[in-house]
Coordinates of C-alpha atoms in Angstrom, one line a residue:
M345 CA -48.9 -6.0 -15.3
Q346 CA -45.4 -6.9 -16.0
V347 CA -43.4 -9.2 -14.0
A348 CA -39.8 -8.8 -13.4
P349 CA -37.8 -11.9 -14.3
I350 CA -36.7 -14.2 -11.6
G351 CA -33.5 -13.0 -10.1
I352 CA -33.1 -9.6 -11.6
N353 CA -33.2 -7.8 -8.1
D354 CA -30.4 -10.4 -7.0
K355 CA -28.3 -9.4 -10.1
K356 CA -28.8 -5.6 -9.1
N357 CA -28.0 -6.4 -5.5
D358 CA -24.5 -8.1 -6.5
T359 CA -23.3 -5.5 -8.8
K360 CA -24.2 -2.8 -6.1
L361 CA -22.4 -5.2 -3.6
K362 CA -19.2 -5.7 -5.8
A363 CA -19.1 -2.0 -6.6
G364 CA -19.4 -0.9 -3.1
V365 CA -16.9 -3.4 -2.0
A366 CA -14.3 -2.2 -4.7
L367 CA -14.7 1.1 -3.6
T368 CA -14.3 0.6 0.1
T369 CA -11.2 -1.7 -0.5
A370 CA -9.6 0.9 -2.9
I371 CA -10.2 3.7 -0.3
G372 CA -9.0 1.5 2.4
V373 CA -5.8 0.6 0.7
G374 CA -5.2 4.1 -0.8
T375 CA -5.6 5.8 2.6
A376 CA -3.0 3.3 4.0
F377 CA -0.6 3.7 1.0
A378 CA -0.8 7.7 1.5
H379 CA 0.2 7.1 5.2
V380 CA 3.2 4.9 4.1
A381 CA 4.3 7.7 1.4
K382 CA 3.9 10.2 4.1
R383 CA 6.1 8.2 6.5
Q384 CA 8.9 7.8 3.7
G385 CA 9.0 11.7 3.1
F386 CA 6.3 12.5 0.4
S387 CA 3.9 15.4 0.8
L388 CA 0.0 14.8 0.9
S389 CA -0.5 18.8 0.5
P390 CA -2.9 19.0 -2.2
S391 CA -0.8 22.0 -3.6
A392 CA 2.3 20.2 -3.6
I393 CA 0.7 17.3 -5.5
R394 CA -0.7 19.7 -8.0
K395 CA 2.7 21.2 -8.6
T396 CA 4.3 17.9 -8.9
P397 CA 4.4 15.9 -12.5
I398 CA 2.2 12.8 -12.3
K399 CA 5.3 10.5 -12.9
D400 CA 6.8 11.7 -9.6
W401 CA 3.7 11.0 -7.7
A402 CA 4.4 8.6 -4.9
I403 CA 2.3 5.7 -6.5
F404 CA 4.0 6.0 -9.9
R405 CA 7.5 7.0 -9.1
L406 CA 10.1 4.5 -10.0
Y407 CA 13.9 4.0 -9.2
D408 CA 16.0 6.2 -11.4
K409 CA 19.6 4.6 -11.4
N410 CA 20.7 8.1 -13.1
N411 CA 19.3 9.8 -9.8
P412 CA 19.6 7.4 -6.9
N413 CA 18.9 9.8 -4.4
K414 CA 15.4 10.4 -5.6
K415 CA 13.2 8.8 -3.3
D416 CA 10.6 6.4 -4.4
V417 CA 8.1 4.4 -2.1
V418 CA 9.6 1.2 -0.8
L419 CA 7.2 -1.5 0.2
E420 CA 8.7 -4.2 2.7
G421 CA 7.2 -6.1 5.5
K422 CA 5.5 -3.7 7.6
E423 CA 4.1 -1.8 4.8
I424 CA 2.7 -4.8 3.3
I425 CA 0.9 -5.8 6.6
E426 CA -0.3 -2.2 6.8
L427 CA -1.7 -2.3 3.2
A428 CA -3.2 -5.8 3.6
S429 CA -4.8 -4.8 6.8
A430 CA -6.3 -1.9 5.3
S431 CA -7.6 -3.8 2.4
V432 CA -9.1 -6.3 4.9
A433 CA -10.8 -3.6 6.9
G434 CA -12.2 -2.0 3.7
G435 CA -13.5 -4.9 2.3
L436 CA -15.4 -5.8 5.5
V437 CA -16.8 -2.8 6.0
G438 CA -18.1 -2.7 2.4
G439 CA -19.4 -6.3 2.8
L440 CA -21.1 -5.2 6.0
I441 CA -22.9 -2.1 4.5
F442 CA -23.9 -3.4 1.1
D443 CA -24.8 -7.1 1.7
D444 CA -27.4 -8.7 3.7
K445 CA -26.8 -9.0 7.3
K446 CA -27.2 -13.0 7.1
Y447 CA -23.8 -13.0 5.7
R448 CA -22.0 -11.1 8.4
K449 CA -20.4 -14.1 10.1
S450 CA -19.0 -15.6 6.8
K451 CA -17.5 -12.5 6.1
L452 CA -15.9 -12.2 9.2
R453 CA -14.6 -15.6 9.2
E454 CA -13.1 -14.9 5.6
S455 CA -11.6 -11.9 7.2
V456 CA -9.7 -14.4 9.5
N457 CA -8.7 -16.3 6.5
Q458 CA -7.3 -13.5 4.5
L459 CA -5.5 -11.8 7.3
L460 CA -3.9 -14.8 8.8
G461 CA -4.0 -17.5 6.1
N462 CA -2.9 -15.1 3.1
V463 CA -1.0 -12.3 4.9
L464 CA 0.6 -12.7 8.3
V465 CA 1.7 -16.2 8.1
P466 CA 3.0 -16.3 4.7
I467 CA 5.0 -13.1 5.2
S468 CA 6.3 -14.4 8.2
C469 CA 7.5 -17.3 6.5
V470 CA 9.1 -15.4 3.5
W471 CA 10.7 -13.0 6.1
G472 CA 12.1 -15.9 8.2
I473 CA 13.9 -17.6 5.0
S474 CA 14.8 -14.1 3.8
E475 CA 16.8 -13.5 7.1
L476 CA 18.3 -16.9 7.1
Y477 CA 19.2 -16.3 3.5
K478 CA 20.9 -13.3 4.5
K479 CA 22.9 -14.6 7.1
N480 CA 24.1 -17.7 5.0
K481 CA 24.4 -16.0 1.9
T482 CA 28.3 -16.1 1.6
S483 CA 28.3 -19.8 2.3
I484 CA 25.5 -20.2 -0.2
M485 CA 27.0 -18.7 -3.0
K486 CA 30.0 -20.9 -2.8
L487 CA 27.9 -23.7 -3.6
V488 CA 26.4 -22.0 -6.7
P489 CA 28.0 -23.0 -9.9
Q490 CA 29.9 -20.5 -12.0
I491 CA 31.6 -20.2 -15.1
K492 CA 34.3 -17.9 -16.4
E493 CA 33.0 -14.6 -17.5
T494 CA 33.8 -13.9 -21.4
G495 CA 31.1 -12.1 -22.4
K496 CA 27.1 -11.1 -22.0
F497 CA 26.1 -14.8 -22.0
S498 CA 28.5 -15.9 -19.4
K499 CA 27.8 -12.9 -17.1
F500 CA 23.7 -13.3 -17.6
F501 CA 24.5 -17.1 -16.7
N502 CA 26.4 -16.4 -13.6
K503 CA 23.9 -13.6 -12.3
T504 CA 20.9 -15.9 -12.7
M505 CA 22.7 -18.9 -11.1
K506 CA 23.0 -16.8 -8.2
C507 CA 19.4 -15.8 -8.1
I508 CA 18.1 -19.5 -8.1
P509 CA 18.9 -20.4 -4.4
F510 CA 16.7 -17.2 -3.0
S511 CA 14.1 -17.6 -5.8
V512 CA 13.5 -21.3 -4.9
A513 CA 13.4 -20.5 -0.9
T514 CA 11.1 -17.7 -1.5
L515 CA 8.6 -19.6 -3.6
G516 CA 8.9 -22.8 -1.1
A517 CA 8.2 -20.3 1.9
L518 CA 5.4 -18.7 0.5
T519 CA 3.7 -21.9 -0.5
C520 CA 4.3 -23.2 2.7
G521 CA 3.1 -20.2 4.2
I522 CA 0.0 -20.1 2.4
F523 CA -1.1 -23.7 3.2
T524 CA 0.2 -23.4 6.9
G525 CA -1.9 -20.1 7.3
N526 CA -4.9 -21.6 5.8
R527 CA -4.8 -24.4 8.2
V528 CA -4.4 -22.1 11.3
S529 CA -7.2 -19.7 10.3
N530 CA -9.3 -22.5 9.6
Y531 CA -8.7 -24.0 13.0
I532 CA -9.4 -20.4 14.7
N533 CA -12.5 -20.0 12.9
E534 CA -13.9 -23.5 14.0
K535 CA -12.9 -22.4 17.7
V536 CA -14.6 -18.9 17.6
F537 CA -17.3 -19.5 15.2
H538 CA -18.0 -23.3 16.5
K539 CA -18.4 -24.2 12.9
K540 CA -16.6 -26.8 10.9
V541 CA -14.5 -25.0 8.2
D542 CA -12.7 -26.2 5.4
R543 CA -11.7 -23.6 3.1
V544 CA -9.7 -24.6 0.3
I545 CA -6.8 -22.7 -1.4
K546 CA -7.8 -20.5 -4.5
G547 CA -6.1 -18.6 -7.0
T548 CA -6.8 -15.3 -5.6
D549 CA -5.2 -16.4 -2.4
F550 CA -1.6 -15.7 -4.0
A551 CA -2.7 -12.1 -5.2
P552 CA -1.3 -10.2 -2.3
H553 CA 2.3 -12.0 -2.6
V554 CA 3.4 -10.1 -5.5
D555 CA 5.9 -8.3 -3.2
D556 CA 7.5 -11.5 -2.7
I557 CA 8.3 -11.5 -6.5
G558 CA 9.6 -7.8 -5.9
M559 CA 11.6 -9.4 -3.1
A560 CA 13.4 -11.9 -5.3
V561 CA 13.9 -9.3 -8.2
S562 CA 15.4 -6.8 -5.8
M563 CA 17.9 -9.7 -4.7
M564 CA 18.8 -10.0 -8.4
A565 CA 19.7 -6.4 -9.0
D566 CA 19.4 -4.6 -5.5
K567 CA 17.4 -1.3 -6.5
S568 CA 16.2 -1.4 -10.1
K569 CA 13.4 -0.2 -12.4
G570 CA 12.0 -3.7 -12.6
A571 CA 11.8 -4.4 -9.0
S572 CA 10.2 -0.7 -8.5
I573 CA 7.8 -1.4 -11.1
I574 CA 6.7 -4.6 -9.5
Q575 CA 6.4 -2.8 -6.1
R576 CA 4.1 -0.1 -7.6
T577 CA 1.7 -2.9 -8.5
I578 CA 1.3 -4.1 -4.9
P579 CA -1.4 -2.0 -3.7
A580 CA -3.6 -3.3 -6.6
F581 CA -2.9 -6.7 -6.0
L582 CA -3.6 -6.3 -2.0
C583 CA -7.1 -5.2 -3.0
V584 CA -7.9 -8.6 -3.9
P585 CA -8.4 -10.1 -0.1
G586 CA -10.5 -7.0 0.8
Y587 CA -12.6 -7.6 -2.1
E588 CA -13.0 -11.4 -1.6
I589 CA -14.1 -10.6 2.1
G590 CA -16.7 -8.3 1.3
T591 CA -18.2 -10.4 -1.5
H592 CA -18.1 -13.6 0.3
R593 CA -21.0 -15.7 1.1
D594 CA -21.0 -19.4 2.7

């Protein structure tokens, strides 16, 4: 009689859990992205999609300066929140389906941490800084050092200097928002679940905020292919919160 190595069933269960959660999270984010695309004028008809070149599908289409009227999906505040919420829902559902019942409460607590700590609070901070910057942009630009434009270097220097204030403000607001959101979510979890929570900031907590990099790039060149490429990666990065929730165990 052969005896299975210790832990082999646990490894199989972990693999099943990770694969299942990745799938449900991707379905959630994909569904939300499809809804956003439809709201912005893209057809979800299978026949229309088949007739459309892959590079022109909503998830792949980039901004084309030679054809500015050709629409591409724009992901801003409300769209980011919709995608992130779908990621949280998808990851939680996957975790509840594929993992042991004893971990349900820990996944619910992580849902609060991800939605509040990594999405709503940080994005609100960035929004606030963005609106404040827009209102005072003229005054701020007057304080930015500029040199006489005589060639490519001088133009690049001036353009870069103009981007620094907003980039620094965005990074500061984002960092402050993540730490504040983490404290708020820990406090709520302690009050709701009556358990002391001291969740530390992890590198993956910054994954949902690639959109803020896109905002900074957009400030540099308004509509550009570079900003568009960054925006196309946002759905993938927003799968991280859902995956973290579904696979989380205290």
